[in-house]
Amino acid sequence: PVRQVVQVRLLPAWLSLLQEPVRQVVQVRLLPAWLSLLQGDTALDTLTALLTHTPQDQPLQHCLQLDNRMLVPAESLSCERVLYWRALCEFIKAKGDEGEEMLEQLLPEAALFAEYLY
């Protein structure tokens, strides 16, 4: 699903802005090389790259739409939201001490999360 969004929506829109010779180089050389370097883990690497350049107050509001328990409502739970949540948590955790406070805003209490999973 994330790969489809990139292939069907984002990539064509971006490529349409480029001149034809540049577009050909990107399609024929750059993208295949980039995908082979990522070794199939394109979604997490792409999300991490996007989060790196997103203002700190924006990622929480961007995609997750957490409820008051800090959980994604079951009716709006999707593979994409779970992947985004994972990438966001890993990204914030990598910030070390600075990320601890941010993680508290993102993660639910353990008992609530266990109930949610059950």
PDB file of C-alpha atoms in Angstrom:
ATOM      1  CA  PRO A   1       0.000   0.000   0.000  1.00  0.00           C
ATOM      2  CA  VAL A   2       2.727   2.556   0.826  1.00  0.00           C
ATOM      3  CA  ARG A   3       4.679   1.482  -2.220  1.00  0.00           C
ATOM      4  CA  GLN A   4       1.537   1.840  -4.346  1.00  0.00           C
ATOM      5  CA  VAL A   5       0.967   5.388  -3.108  1.00  0.00           C
ATOM      6  CA  VAL A   6       4.538   6.287  -4.005  1.00  0.00           C
ATOM      7  CA  GLN A   7       4.342   4.601  -7.409  1.00  0.00           C
ATOM      8  CA  VAL A   8       0.828   5.705  -8.367  1.00  0.00           C
ATOM      9  CA  ARG A   9       0.564   9.200  -6.867  1.00  0.00           C
ATOM     10  CA  LEU A  10       3.779  10.757  -5.631  1.00  0.00           C
ATOM     11  CA  LEU A  11       6.304   9.583  -8.189  1.00  0.00           C
ATOM     12  CA  PRO A  12       4.279  10.485 -11.306  1.00  0.00           C
ATOM     13  CA  ALA A  13       3.461  13.928  -9.887  1.00  0.00           C
ATOM     14  CA  TRP A  14       7.114  14.557  -9.067  1.00  0.00           C
ATOM     15  CA  LEU A  15       8.385  13.218 -12.380  1.00  0.00           C
ATOM     16  CA  SER A  16       5.941  15.391 -14.319  1.00  0.00           C
ATOM     17  CA  LEU A  17       7.749  18.460 -12.955  1.00  0.00           C
ATOM     18  CA  LEU A  18      11.069  17.371 -14.448  1.00  0.00           C
ATOM     19  CA  GLN A  19      12.288  17.935 -17.975  1.00  0.00           C
ATOM     20  CA  GLU A  20      12.350  14.811 -20.142  1.00  0.00           C
ATOM     21  CA  PRO A  21      16.147  14.113 -20.017  1.00  0.00           C
ATOM     22  CA  VAL A  22      16.178  14.459 -16.229  1.00  0.00           C
ATOM     23  CA  ARG A  23      13.054  12.305 -15.930  1.00  0.00           C
ATOM     24  CA  GLN A  24      14.724   9.555 -17.972  1.00  0.00           C
ATOM     25  CA  VAL A  25      17.840   9.555 -15.772  1.00  0.00           C
ATOM     26  CA  VAL A  26      15.707   9.401 -12.623  1.00  0.00           C
ATOM     27  CA  GLN A  27      13.531   6.570 -13.956  1.00  0.00           C
ATOM     28  CA  VAL A  28      16.274   4.515 -15.580  1.00  0.00           C
ATOM     29  CA  ARG A  29      19.232   5.017 -13.223  1.00  0.00           C
ATOM     30  CA  LEU A  30      18.446   6.776  -9.950  1.00  0.00           C
ATOM     31  CA  LEU A  31      15.294   4.964  -8.788  1.00  0.00           C
ATOM     32  CA  PRO A  32      16.482   1.421  -9.581  1.00  0.00           C
ATOM     33  CA  ALA A  33      19.821   2.125  -7.854  1.00  0.00           C
ATOM     34  CA  TRP A  34      18.058   3.601  -4.816  1.00  0.00           C
ATOM     35  CA  LEU A  35      15.657   0.650  -4.562  1.00  0.00           C
ATOM     36  CA  SER A  36      18.488  -1.890  -4.805  1.00  0.00           C
ATOM     37  CA  LEU A  37      20.438  -0.106  -2.049  1.00  0.00           C
ATOM     38  CA  LEU A  38      17.420  -0.232   0.258  1.00  0.00           C
ATOM     39  CA  GLN A  39      17.213  -4.014  -0.180  1.00  0.00           C
ATOM     40  CA  GLY A  40      13.413  -4.060  -0.199  1.00  0.00           C
ATOM     41  CA  ASP A  41      12.863  -2.041   2.990  1.00  0.00           C
ATOM     42  CA  THR A  42      11.689   1.038   1.122  1.00  0.00           C
ATOM     43  CA  ALA A  43       8.712   1.981   3.283  1.00  0.00           C
ATOM     44  CA  LEU A  44      10.579   2.401   6.590  1.00  0.00           C
ATOM     45  CA  ASP A  45      13.534   4.160   4.989  1.00  0.00           C
ATOM     46  CA  THR A  46      11.232   6.504   3.094  1.00  0.00           C
ATOM     47  CA  LEU A  47       9.225   7.330   6.215  1.00  0.00           C
ATOM     48  CA  THR A  48      12.418   7.944   8.195  1.00  0.00           C
ATOM     49  CA  ALA A  49      13.658  10.306   5.488  1.00  0.00           C
ATOM     50  CA  LEU A  50      10.337  12.159   5.515  1.00  0.00           C
ATOM     51  CA  LEU A  51      10.311  12.412   9.311  1.00  0.00           C
ATOM     52  CA  THR A  52      13.843  13.804   9.294  1.00  0.00           C
ATOM     53  CA  HIS A  53      12.627  16.844   7.360  1.00  0.00           C
ATOM     54  CA  THR A  54       9.249  17.285   9.068  1.00  0.00           C
ATOM     55  CA  PRO A  55       8.760  19.914  11.805  1.00  0.00           C
ATOM     56  CA  GLN A  56       8.731  18.284  15.252  1.00  0.00           C
ATOM     57  CA  ASP A  57       5.136  19.260  16.024  1.00  0.00           C
ATOM     58  CA  GLN A  58       3.760  17.901  12.755  1.00  0.00           C
ATOM     59  CA  PRO A  59       4.451  14.100  12.768  1.00  0.00           C
ATOM     60  CA  LEU A  60       2.033  13.312  15.595  1.00  0.00           C
ATOM     61  CA  GLN A  61      -0.822  15.054  13.827  1.00  0.00           C
ATOM     62  CA  HIS A  62       0.081  13.969  10.317  1.00  0.00           C
ATOM     63  CA  CYS A  63      -1.250  10.448   9.974  1.00  0.00           C
ATOM     64  CA  LEU A  64      -1.974   8.685  13.229  1.00  0.00           C
ATOM     65  CA  GLN A  65      -5.054  10.545  14.490  1.00  0.00           C
ATOM     66  CA  LEU A  66      -4.664   9.128  17.995  1.00  0.00           C
ATOM     67  CA  ASP A  67      -7.630   9.083  20.354  1.00  0.00           C
ATOM     68  CA  ASN A  68      -7.556  10.276  23.978  1.00  0.00           C
ATOM     69  CA  ARG A  69      -5.986   6.934  25.028  1.00  0.00           C
ATOM     70  CA  MET A  70      -3.092   7.529  22.595  1.00  0.00           C
ATOM     71  CA  LEU A  71      -4.299   4.705  20.349  1.00  0.00           C
ATOM     72  CA  VAL A  72      -5.304   4.653  16.706  1.00  0.00           C
ATOM     73  CA  PRO A  73      -9.084   4.063  16.738  1.00  0.00           C
ATOM     74  CA  ALA A  74      -9.819   0.491  15.644  1.00  0.00           C
ATOM     75  CA  GLU A  75     -12.108   1.625  12.817  1.00  0.00           C
ATOM     76  CA  SER A  76      -9.296   3.653  11.239  1.00  0.00           C
ATOM     77  CA  LEU A  77      -6.496   1.157  11.899  1.00  0.00           C
ATOM     78  CA  SER A  78      -4.633   0.166   8.740  1.00  0.00           C
ATOM     79  CA  CYS A  79      -1.302  -1.358   7.760  1.00  0.00           C
ATOM     80  CA  GLU A  80      -0.127   2.088   6.668  1.00  0.00           C
ATOM     81  CA  ARG A  81      -0.940   3.689  10.035  1.00  0.00           C
ATOM     82  CA  VAL A  82       0.768   0.858  11.927  1.00  0.00           C
ATOM     83  CA  LEU A  83       3.869   1.216   9.767  1.00  0.00           C
ATOM     84  CA  TYR A  84       3.850   5.001  10.226  1.00  0.00           C
ATOM     85  CA  TRP A  85       3.462   4.574  14.002  1.00  0.00           C
ATOM     86  CA  ARG A  86       6.409   2.146  14.056  1.00  0.00           C
ATOM     87  CA  ALA A  87       8.598   4.431  11.949  1.00  0.00           C
ATOM     88  CA  LEU A  88       7.686   7.438  14.079  1.00  0.00           C
ATOM     89  CA  CYS A  89       8.458   5.607  17.342  1.00  0.00           C
ATOM     90  CA  GLU A  90      11.800   4.336  16.013  1.00  0.00           C
ATOM     91  CA  PHE A  91      12.662   7.799  14.717  1.00  0.00           C
ATOM     92  CA  ILE A  92      11.855   9.455  18.050  1.00  0.00           C
ATOM     93  CA  LYS A  93      13.620   6.726  20.059  1.00  0.00           C
ATOM     94  CA  ALA A  94      16.782   7.321  18.023  1.00  0.00           C
ATOM     95  CA  LYS A  95      16.879  10.887  19.385  1.00  0.00           C
ATOM     96  CA  GLY A  96      17.882   9.506  22.801  1.00  0.00           C
ATOM     97  CA  ASP A  97      17.013  11.556  25.873  1.00  0.00           C
ATOM     98  CA  GLU A  98      15.381  14.259  23.773  1.00  0.00           C
ATOM     99  CA  GLY A  99      12.998  11.686  22.341  1.00  0.00           C
ATOM    100  CA  GLU A 100      11.884  10.249  25.686  1.00  0.00           C
ATOM    101  CA  GLU A 101       9.453  13.090  26.375  1.00  0.00           C
ATOM    102  CA  MET A 102       8.126  12.916  22.834  1.00  0.00           C
ATOM    103  CA  LEU A 103       7.564   9.155  23.161  1.00  0.00           C
ATOM    104  CA  GLU A 104       5.452   9.754  26.263  1.00  0.00           C
ATOM    105  CA  GLN A 105       3.116  11.814  24.074  1.00  0.00           C
ATOM    106  CA  LEU A 106       2.932   9.059  21.473  1.00  0.00           C
ATOM    107  CA  LEU A 107       2.749   5.776  23.365  1.00  0.00           C
ATOM    108  CA  PRO A 108      -0.305   4.571  25.299  1.00  0.00           C
ATOM    109  CA  GLU A 109      -0.141   3.175  28.809  1.00  0.00           C
ATOM    110  CA  ALA A 110       0.906  -0.480  28.789  1.00  0.00           C
ATOM    111  CA  ALA A 111      -2.394  -1.743  30.271  1.00  0.00           C
ATOM    112  CA  LEU A 112      -4.456   0.190  27.712  1.00  0.00           C
ATOM    113  CA  PHE A 113      -2.309  -1.091  24.866  1.00  0.00           C
ATOM    114  CA  ALA A 114      -2.595  -4.694  26.090  1.00  0.00           C
ATOM    115  CA  GLU A 115      -6.385  -4.334  26.278  1.00  0.00           C
ATOM    116  CA  TYR A 116      -6.409  -2.817  22.791  1.00  0.00           C
ATOM    117  CA  LEU A 117      -4.457  -5.767  21.385  1.00  0.00           C
ATOM    118  CA  TYR A 118      -6.645  -8.315  23.151  1.00  0.00           C
TER     119      TYR A 118
END
